[in-house]
Amino acid sequence: PLCRYYAKMCDADNHAVREAACQGVAELAQKLGKHSLYAEFLAPHVTILLQALLMCFHDESWPVRDEACLACGTFCLAYAEECLPELPTLFERWTEQMTDQIWSVREDAAVALGDAIAAYGPDMLEKVMKVLKKSLPAAKDQPAMSREEYKKLQNDMQAHTGNQLYSCGSLAPKLRKGGAGRIGCGNCAIDRPKAPWEATDGCIYLMRELCVRFANRDHSEREDVVLDDNTLLPLMTELADSCRLSHYPQSDDLRTTLWRQLPPIAGALGKRRFKSLYLDLFIELLAKNLDDRYGTGASQLSIHAAGQCAEELANLIGVGIFRGRLEAVGREDAFDR
């Protein structure tokens, strides 16, 4: 009865109820799935719960999509065999979410893909790597736009009229629309197109998952999945090149994501490995973002993220070594600003 109720609530009219139902389903898998005594009792109900979560992948409410995405990854970890028939559909949904307009949805899609790799091993890693290599340089396809043009677009009432409202906190019911779909705060049939840079942004979160969970032989979640430097270095080089672009205003947001995710990546790779192979890929860009004396137009958000990143990297590899790398690129005073 409990599983049927959760599945029913995943289709409730209220978007907050659907979100809570997805979270409840995830907790079932997390707490019972690997329990030596109780795992077998939930196994017969995995199919119905997974179908309910798959339905929520198409929800217009992004928190619902977010929770459904994470919950499916949790189910794959706990019930890998039972989820196998739906794996092609799940993989397609996860990779779609990697390019979502909402940053937290992109991040949690990356977490779910990491769970899938942990559940299914090298075969899943191969599929994920293909997606990563294809999407990582997507920011290079972002159309050029000046900051003035972007501001004008943001302030253009006509350009925003009728578009989806992404977050309102309202608990008002989301009713069904004439036979199919739902409506919420606005007409959800109208949506902002996905931007190429958002695919690159999603890949940054995926790179973090790969490095934190599978890049260290001693701490990898699977013995048969370990990413060596021959695999990671070309990806990190491509990431640095994509984040160096500045021909569009949202590039600042992309760099903000990079500076927030680089410290956990560096920590997972380890002091010696990161310092010798990867630090130099990012140090000049990081220093440039820190030092805005030359009018780069960086936002306070990205400058703060860069400062936090610099502090954490300096603590990891040593302040003296970090200052030395800054001096090598002619930005020795950037760290003090």
CSV table of C-alpha atoms in Angstrom, one decimal:
chain,number,residue,atom,x,y,z
A,1,PRO,CA,0.0,0.0,0.0
A,2,LEU,CA,2.8,2.4,0.8
A,3,CYS,CA,4.5,2.0,-2.6
A,4,ARG,CA,1.2,2.4,-4.4
A,5,TYR,CA,0.5,5.6,-2.4
A,6,TYR,CA,3.9,7.0,-3.3
A,7,ALA,CA,3.4,6.2,-6.9
A,8,LYS,CA,0.0,7.9,-6.9
A,9,MET,CA,1.3,11.0,-5.2
A,10,CYS,CA,4.0,11.3,-8.0
A,11,ASP,CA,1.0,12.2,-10.2
A,12,ALA,CA,-0.7,14.6,-7.7
A,13,ASP,CA,-2.0,17.9,-8.9
A,14,ASN,CA,0.1,19.9,-6.4
A,15,HIS,CA,3.7,20.2,-7.5
A,16,ALA,CA,5.0,20.3,-3.9
A,17,VAL,CA,3.3,17.0,-3.3
A,18,ARG,CA,4.9,15.5,-6.4
A,19,GLU,CA,8.3,16.7,-5.3
A,20,ALA,CA,7.9,15.3,-1.8
A,21,ALA,CA,6.7,12.0,-3.3
A,22,CYS,CA,9.9,11.7,-5.4
A,23,GLN,CA,12.0,12.4,-2.4
A,24,GLY,CA,10.1,9.8,-0.4
A,25,VAL,CA,10.6,7.2,-3.1
A,26,ALA,CA,14.3,8.0,-3.1
A,27,GLU,CA,14.5,7.5,0.7
A,28,LEU,CA,12.8,4.1,0.3
A,29,ALA,CA,15.6,3.0,-2.1
A,30,GLN,CA,18.3,4.5,0.0
A,31,LYS,CA,17.3,3.1,3.3
A,32,LEU,CA,15.9,-0.3,2.2
A,33,GLY,CA,17.8,-1.0,-1.0
A,34,LYS,CA,21.1,-2.1,0.6
A,35,HIS,CA,19.6,-3.4,3.9
A,36,SER,CA,20.5,-7.0,4.4
A,37,LEU,CA,17.1,-7.9,5.9
A,38,TYR,CA,14.6,-5.6,4.1
A,39,ALA,CA,15.9,-5.1,0.5
A,40,GLU,CA,14.1,-8.1,-0.9
A,41,PHE,CA,10.7,-6.7,0.3
A,42,LEU,CA,11.0,-3.5,-1.8
A,43,ALA,CA,12.4,-5.3,-4.9
A,44,PRO,CA,8.9,-6.4,-6.3
A,45,HIS,CA,7.8,-2.8,-6.3
A,46,VAL,CA,10.8,-1.2,-8.0
A,47,THR,CA,9.1,-1.3,-11.4
A,48,ILE,CA,6.0,0.7,-10.4
A,49,LEU,CA,8.1,3.2,-8.4
A,50,LEU,CA,10.5,3.7,-11.3
A,51,GLN,CA,7.6,4.2,-13.8
A,52,ALA,CA,6.2,6.9,-11.4
A,53,LEU,CA,9.6,8.6,-11.3
A,54,LEU,CA,10.0,8.5,-15.1
A,55,MET,CA,6.7,10.3,-15.5
A,56,CYS,CA,8.0,13.1,-13.2
A,57,PHE,CA,11.0,13.6,-15.6
A,58,HIS,CA,8.6,15.5,-17.8
A,59,ASP,CA,7.2,17.7,-15.1
A,60,GLU,CA,7.0,21.4,-15.8
A,61,SER,CA,8.1,22.1,-12.2
A,62,TRP,CA,11.8,21.9,-12.1
A,63,PRO,CA,12.1,20.8,-8.4
A,64,VAL,CA,10.0,17.8,-9.3
A,65,ARG,CA,12.3,16.9,-12.2
A,66,ASP,CA,15.3,17.5,-9.9
A,67,GLU,CA,14.1,15.0,-7.3
A,68,ALA,CA,13.0,12.4,-9.9
A,69,CYS,CA,16.4,12.6,-11.4
A,70,LEU,CA,18.2,12.0,-8.1
A,71,ALA,CA,15.8,9.3,-7.1
A,72,CYS,CA,16.3,7.3,-10.3
A,73,GLY,CA,20.1,7.3,-9.6
A,74,THR,CA,19.5,6.1,-6.1
A,75,PHE,CA,17.3,3.3,-7.4
A,76,CYS,CA,20.0,2.2,-9.8
A,77,LEU,CA,22.5,2.0,-7.0
A,78,ALA,CA,20.2,0.0,-4.8
A,79,TYR,CA,18.5,-2.2,-7.4
A,80,ALA,CA,20.8,-2.4,-10.4
A,81,GLU,CA,19.3,-5.5,-11.9
A,82,GLU,CA,15.6,-4.4,-11.5
A,83,CYS,CA,16.4,-1.1,-13.1
A,84,LEU,CA,18.2,-2.5,-16.1
A,85,PRO,CA,15.2,-2.7,-18.4
A,86,GLU,CA,14.6,1.0,-18.0
A,87,LEU,CA,18.3,2.0,-18.3
A,88,PRO,CA,18.2,3.2,-21.9
A,89,THR,CA,15.3,5.5,-21.0
A,90,LEU,CA,16.9,6.7,-17.8
A,91,PHE,CA,20.2,7.4,-19.6
A,92,GLU,CA,18.3,9.5,-22.2
A,93,ARG,CA,16.5,11.5,-19.5
A,94,TRP,CA,19.7,12.1,-17.4
A,95,THR,CA,21.6,13.4,-20.4
A,96,GLU,CA,18.7,15.7,-21.3
A,97,GLN,CA,18.7,17.0,-17.7
A,98,MET,CA,22.4,17.7,-18.1
A,99,THR,CA,21.5,20.6,-20.4
A,100,ASP,CA,18.5,21.9,-18.4
A,101,GLN,CA,18.0,25.7,-17.9
A,102,ILE,CA,18.2,25.3,-14.1
A,103,TRP,CA,21.7,24.8,-12.7
A,104,SER,CA,20.7,22.5,-9.8
A,105,VAL,CA,18.9,20.2,-12.3
A,106,ARG,CA,22.1,20.0,-14.3
A,107,GLU,CA,24.1,19.3,-11.2
A,108,ASP,CA,21.8,16.5,-9.9
A,109,ALA,CA,21.7,14.9,-13.4
A,110,ALA,CA,25.5,14.6,-13.1
A,111,VAL,CA,25.1,13.0,-9.7
A,112,ALA,CA,22.7,10.5,-11.1
A,113,LEU,CA,25.0,9.6,-13.9
A,114,GLY,CA,27.7,9.1,-11.3
A,115,ASP,CA,25.4,6.7,-9.5
A,116,ALA,CA,24.8,4.9,-12.8
A,117,ILE,CA,28.5,4.4,-13.3
A,118,ALA,CA,28.8,3.1,-9.8
A,119,ALA,CA,26.0,0.7,-10.4
A,120,TYR,CA,26.8,-0.6,-13.9
A,121,GLY,CA,30.6,-0.1,-14.3
A,122,PRO,CA,32.7,0.3,-17.4
A,123,ASP,CA,29.9,0.0,-19.9
A,124,MET,CA,28.1,2.9,-18.4
A,125,LEU,CA,31.3,4.9,-18.1
A,126,GLU,CA,31.9,4.5,-21.8
A,127,LYS,CA,28.5,5.9,-22.6
A,128,VAL,CA,28.9,8.8,-20.2
A,129,MET,CA,32.3,9.6,-21.6
A,130,LYS,CA,30.9,9.9,-25.1
A,131,VAL,CA,28.3,12.4,-23.9
A,132,LEU,CA,31.0,14.3,-22.0
A,133,LYS,CA,33.3,14.6,-24.9
A,134,LYS,CA,30.5,15.8,-27.1
A,135,SER,CA,29.0,18.3,-24.8
A,136,LEU,CA,32.0,19.8,-23.0
A,137,PRO,CA,33.0,22.2,-25.8
A,138,ALA,CA,29.4,23.2,-26.5
A,139,ALA,CA,30.0,26.7,-25.1
A,140,LYS,CA,32.1,27.4,-28.2
A,141,ASP,CA,28.8,27.3,-30.2
A,142,GLN,CA,27.2,30.0,-28.0
A,143,PRO,CA,26.2,33.0,-30.2
A,144,ALA,CA,28.2,36.1,-29.6
A,145,MET,CA,26.4,38.8,-27.6
A,146,SER,CA,27.6,42.0,-25.9
A,147,ARG,CA,26.7,42.8,-22.3
A,148,GLU,CA,24.7,45.8,-23.5
A,149,GLU,CA,22.7,43.5,-25.8
A,150,TYR,CA,22.1,41.1,-23.0
A,151,LYS,CA,21.0,43.8,-20.6
A,152,LYS,CA,18.6,45.1,-23.2
A,153,LEU,CA,17.2,41.6,-23.6
A,154,GLN,CA,16.7,41.2,-19.9
A,155,ASN,CA,14.8,44.5,-19.7
A,156,ASP,CA,12.7,43.8,-22.7
A,157,MET,CA,9.1,43.1,-21.4
A,158,GLN,CA,8.0,41.7,-24.7
A,159,ALA,CA,10.8,39.1,-24.7
A,160,HIS,CA,9.7,37.7,-21.3
A,161,THR,CA,5.9,37.9,-21.6
A,162,GLY,CA,4.3,34.5,-21.5
A,163,ASN,CA,7.5,32.6,-20.5
A,164,GLN,CA,7.7,30.0,-17.8
A,165,LEU,CA,8.2,31.2,-14.3
A,166,TYR,CA,10.9,29.0,-12.8
A,167,SER,CA,10.4,29.5,-9.1
A,168,CYS,CA,7.7,31.1,-7.1
A,169,GLY,CA,7.4,29.0,-3.9
A,170,SER,CA,3.6,28.8,-4.4
A,171,LEU,CA,1.8,25.8,-3.1
A,172,ALA,CA,-1.2,26.4,-5.4
A,173,PRO,CA,-2.3,23.3,-7.2
A,174,LYS,CA,-0.9,22.6,-10.6
A,175,LEU,CA,-3.9,21.4,-12.5
A,176,ARG,CA,-4.0,19.3,-15.6
A,177,LYS,CA,-4.3,21.1,-18.9
A,178,GLY,CA,-7.0,20.0,-21.4
A,179,GLY,CA,-6.2,16.3,-21.4
A,180,ALA,CA,-2.4,16.3,-21.1
A,181,GLY,CA,0.3,18.0,-19.3
A,182,ARG,CA,0.0,20.5,-16.4
A,183,ILE,CA,0.0,24.2,-15.9
A,184,GLY,CA,1.6,26.0,-13.0
A,185,CYS,CA,2.5,29.6,-12.4
A,186,GLY,CA,2.5,30.4,-16.1
A,187,ASN,CA,1.8,28.8,-19.4
A,188,CYS,CA,4.4,26.1,-19.4
A,189,ALA,CA,3.9,25.3,-23.1
A,190,ILE,CA,6.2,28.3,-23.6
A,191,ASP,CA,9.7,27.7,-22.6
A,192,ARG,CA,13.1,29.3,-22.9
A,193,PRO,CA,15.3,27.4,-25.4
A,194,LYS,CA,18.4,25.7,-23.9
A,195,ALA,CA,21.6,27.5,-24.5
A,196,PRO,CA,24.9,25.8,-25.6
A,197,TRP,CA,26.9,27.1,-22.7
A,198,GLU,CA,24.5,25.3,-20.3
A,199,ALA,CA,25.6,22.0,-21.7
A,200,THR,CA,29.2,22.9,-20.8
A,201,ASP,CA,28.1,23.9,-17.4
A,202,GLY,CA,26.5,20.6,-16.8
A,203,CYS,CA,29.7,18.9,-17.9
A,204,ILE,CA,31.6,20.7,-15.1
A,205,TYR,CA,29.4,19.0,-12.5
A,206,LEU,CA,29.9,15.7,-14.3
A,207,MET,CA,33.7,16.2,-14.3
A,208,ARG,CA,33.4,16.7,-10.5
A,209,GLU,CA,31.5,13.5,-10.1
A,210,LEU,CA,34.0,11.5,-12.2
A,211,CYS,CA,37.0,12.9,-10.3
A,212,VAL,CA,35.6,12.7,-6.8
A,213,ARG,CA,34.2,9.2,-7.3
A,214,PHE,CA,36.4,7.4,-9.8
A,215,ALA,CA,39.7,9.2,-10.3
A,216,ASN,CA,41.6,7.9,-7.3
A,217,ARG,CA,42.5,4.2,-7.4
A,218,ASP,CA,42.5,3.9,-3.6
A,219,HIS,CA,39.1,5.5,-3.2
A,220,SER,CA,37.2,4.7,-6.4
A,221,GLU,CA,33.7,3.4,-5.9
A,222,ARG,CA,34.4,0.6,-8.3
A,223,GLU,CA,37.7,-1.3,-8.7
A,224,ASP,CA,37.0,-1.7,-12.4
A,225,VAL,CA,36.4,2.0,-13.0
A,226,VAL,CA,39.4,4.3,-12.4
A,227,LEU,CA,40.1,7.4,-14.6
A,228,ASP,CA,43.8,7.9,-15.3
A,229,ASP,CA,45.5,11.1,-16.4
A,230,ASN,CA,45.5,10.0,-20.0
A,231,THR,CA,41.7,10.2,-19.9
A,232,LEU,CA,41.4,13.2,-17.6
A,233,LEU,CA,44.0,15.6,-18.9
A,234,PRO,CA,42.5,16.1,-22.4
A,235,LEU,CA,39.1,16.7,-20.8
A,236,MET,CA,40.4,19.2,-18.3
A,237,THR,CA,42.3,21.0,-21.1
A,238,GLU,CA,39.1,21.2,-23.1
A,239,LEU,CA,37.3,22.5,-20.0
A,240,ALA,CA,39.8,25.2,-19.5
A,241,ASP,CA,39.6,26.3,-23.1
A,242,SER,CA,35.8,26.4,-23.0
A,243,CYS,CA,35.8,28.5,-19.8
A,244,ARG,CA,38.3,30.9,-21.3
A,245,LEU,CA,35.8,32.1,-23.8
A,246,SER,CA,34.2,35.5,-23.2
A,247,HIS,CA,32.3,36.4,-26.3
A,248,TYR,CA,28.9,36.0,-24.5
A,249,PRO,CA,27.7,37.4,-21.1
A,250,GLN,CA,26.9,34.1,-19.5
A,251,SER,CA,30.5,33.0,-19.7
A,252,ASP,CA,30.9,34.7,-16.3
A,253,ASP,CA,28.3,32.2,-14.9
A,254,LEU,CA,30.2,29.3,-16.5
A,255,ARG,CA,33.4,30.4,-14.8
A,256,THR,CA,31.6,30.8,-11.5
A,257,THR,CA,30.6,27.1,-11.7
A,258,LEU,CA,34.1,26.2,-12.6
A,259,TRP,CA,35.6,28.0,-9.5
A,260,ARG,CA,33.1,26.3,-7.2
A,261,GLN,CA,33.8,22.8,-8.5
A,262,LEU,CA,37.5,23.0,-9.0
A,263,PRO,CA,38.5,22.6,-5.3
A,264,PRO,CA,36.7,19.3,-4.9
A,265,ILE,CA,38.2,18.1,-8.1
A,266,ALA,CA,41.6,19.1,-7.0
A,267,GLY,CA,41.1,17.5,-3.6
A,268,ALA,CA,40.0,14.2,-5.2
A,269,LEU,CA,43.0,14.1,-7.5
A,270,GLY,CA,45.4,14.9,-4.7
A,271,LYS,CA,48.0,17.5,-4.1
A,272,ARG,CA,50.9,16.1,-6.1
A,273,ARG,CA,48.8,15.0,-9.1
A,274,PHE,CA,46.8,18.3,-9.4
A,275,LYS,CA,49.8,20.5,-8.9
A,276,SER,CA,51.9,18.8,-11.5
A,277,LEU,CA,49.4,18.3,-14.3
A,278,TYR,CA,46.3,20.4,-13.8
A,279,LEU,CA,46.9,23.6,-11.9
A,280,ASP,CA,48.7,25.4,-14.8
A,281,LEU,CA,45.6,24.8,-17.0
A,282,PHE,CA,43.5,27.1,-14.8
A,283,ILE,CA,45.9,29.4,-12.9
A,284,GLU,CA,46.0,32.3,-15.4
A,285,LEU,CA,42.3,32.3,-15.9
A,286,LEU,CA,41.7,32.2,-12.1
A,287,ALA,CA,44.1,35.1,-11.5
A,288,LYS,CA,42.5,37.1,-14.3
A,289,ASN,CA,39.1,36.6,-12.7
A,290,LEU,CA,40.4,37.5,-9.3
A,291,ASP,CA,42.0,40.8,-10.5
A,292,ASP,CA,39.3,43.0,-12.1
A,293,ARG,CA,41.5,46.1,-12.3
A,294,TYR,CA,41.6,45.9,-16.0
A,295,GLY,CA,37.8,46.0,-16.5
A,296,THR,CA,37.1,42.4,-17.5
A,297,GLY,CA,33.5,42.9,-16.5
A,298,ALA,CA,33.5,40.0,-14.1
A,299,SER,CA,30.5,39.9,-11.7
A,300,GLN,CA,31.0,40.0,-8.0
A,301,LEU,CA,29.6,36.5,-7.8
A,302,SER,CA,32.4,35.1,-10.0
A,303,ILE,CA,35.1,37.2,-8.3
A,304,HIS,CA,34.0,35.9,-5.0
A,305,ALA,CA,33.9,32.3,-6.3
A,306,ALA,CA,37.4,32.8,-7.8
A,307,GLY,CA,38.7,34.1,-4.4
A,308,GLN,CA,37.2,31.1,-2.5
A,309,CYS,CA,38.7,28.7,-5.1
A,310,ALA,CA,42.1,30.4,-4.9
A,311,GLU,CA,42.1,30.1,-1.1
A,312,GLU,CA,41.1,26.4,-1.1
A,313,LEU,CA,43.7,25.5,-3.8
A,314,ALA,CA,46.4,27.4,-1.9
A,315,ASN,CA,45.6,25.5,1.3
A,316,LEU,CA,45.8,22.2,-0.7
A,317,ILE,CA,49.1,22.7,-2.5
A,318,GLY,CA,50.7,25.2,-0.2
A,319,VAL,CA,50.4,29.0,-0.2
A,320,GLY,CA,54.0,29.5,-1.2
A,321,ILE,CA,53.7,27.2,-4.2
A,322,PHE,CA,50.4,28.8,-5.2
A,323,ARG,CA,52.0,32.3,-5.1
A,324,GLY,CA,54.8,31.0,-7.2
A,325,ARG,CA,52.5,29.8,-9.9
A,326,LEU,CA,50.8,33.2,-9.9
A,327,GLU,CA,54.1,34.9,-10.4
A,328,ALA,CA,54.9,32.7,-13.3
A,329,VAL,CA,51.9,34.1,-15.2
A,330,GLY,CA,52.6,37.7,-14.0
A,331,ARG,CA,49.7,37.9,-11.6
A,332,GLU,CA,51.5,37.6,-8.3
A,333,ASP,CA,49.4,40.3,-6.5
A,334,ALA,CA,46.0,38.9,-7.6
A,335,PHE,CA,45.9,36.6,-4.5
A,336,ASP,CA,46.2,39.5,-2.1
A,337,ARG,CA,43.3,41.4,-3.6
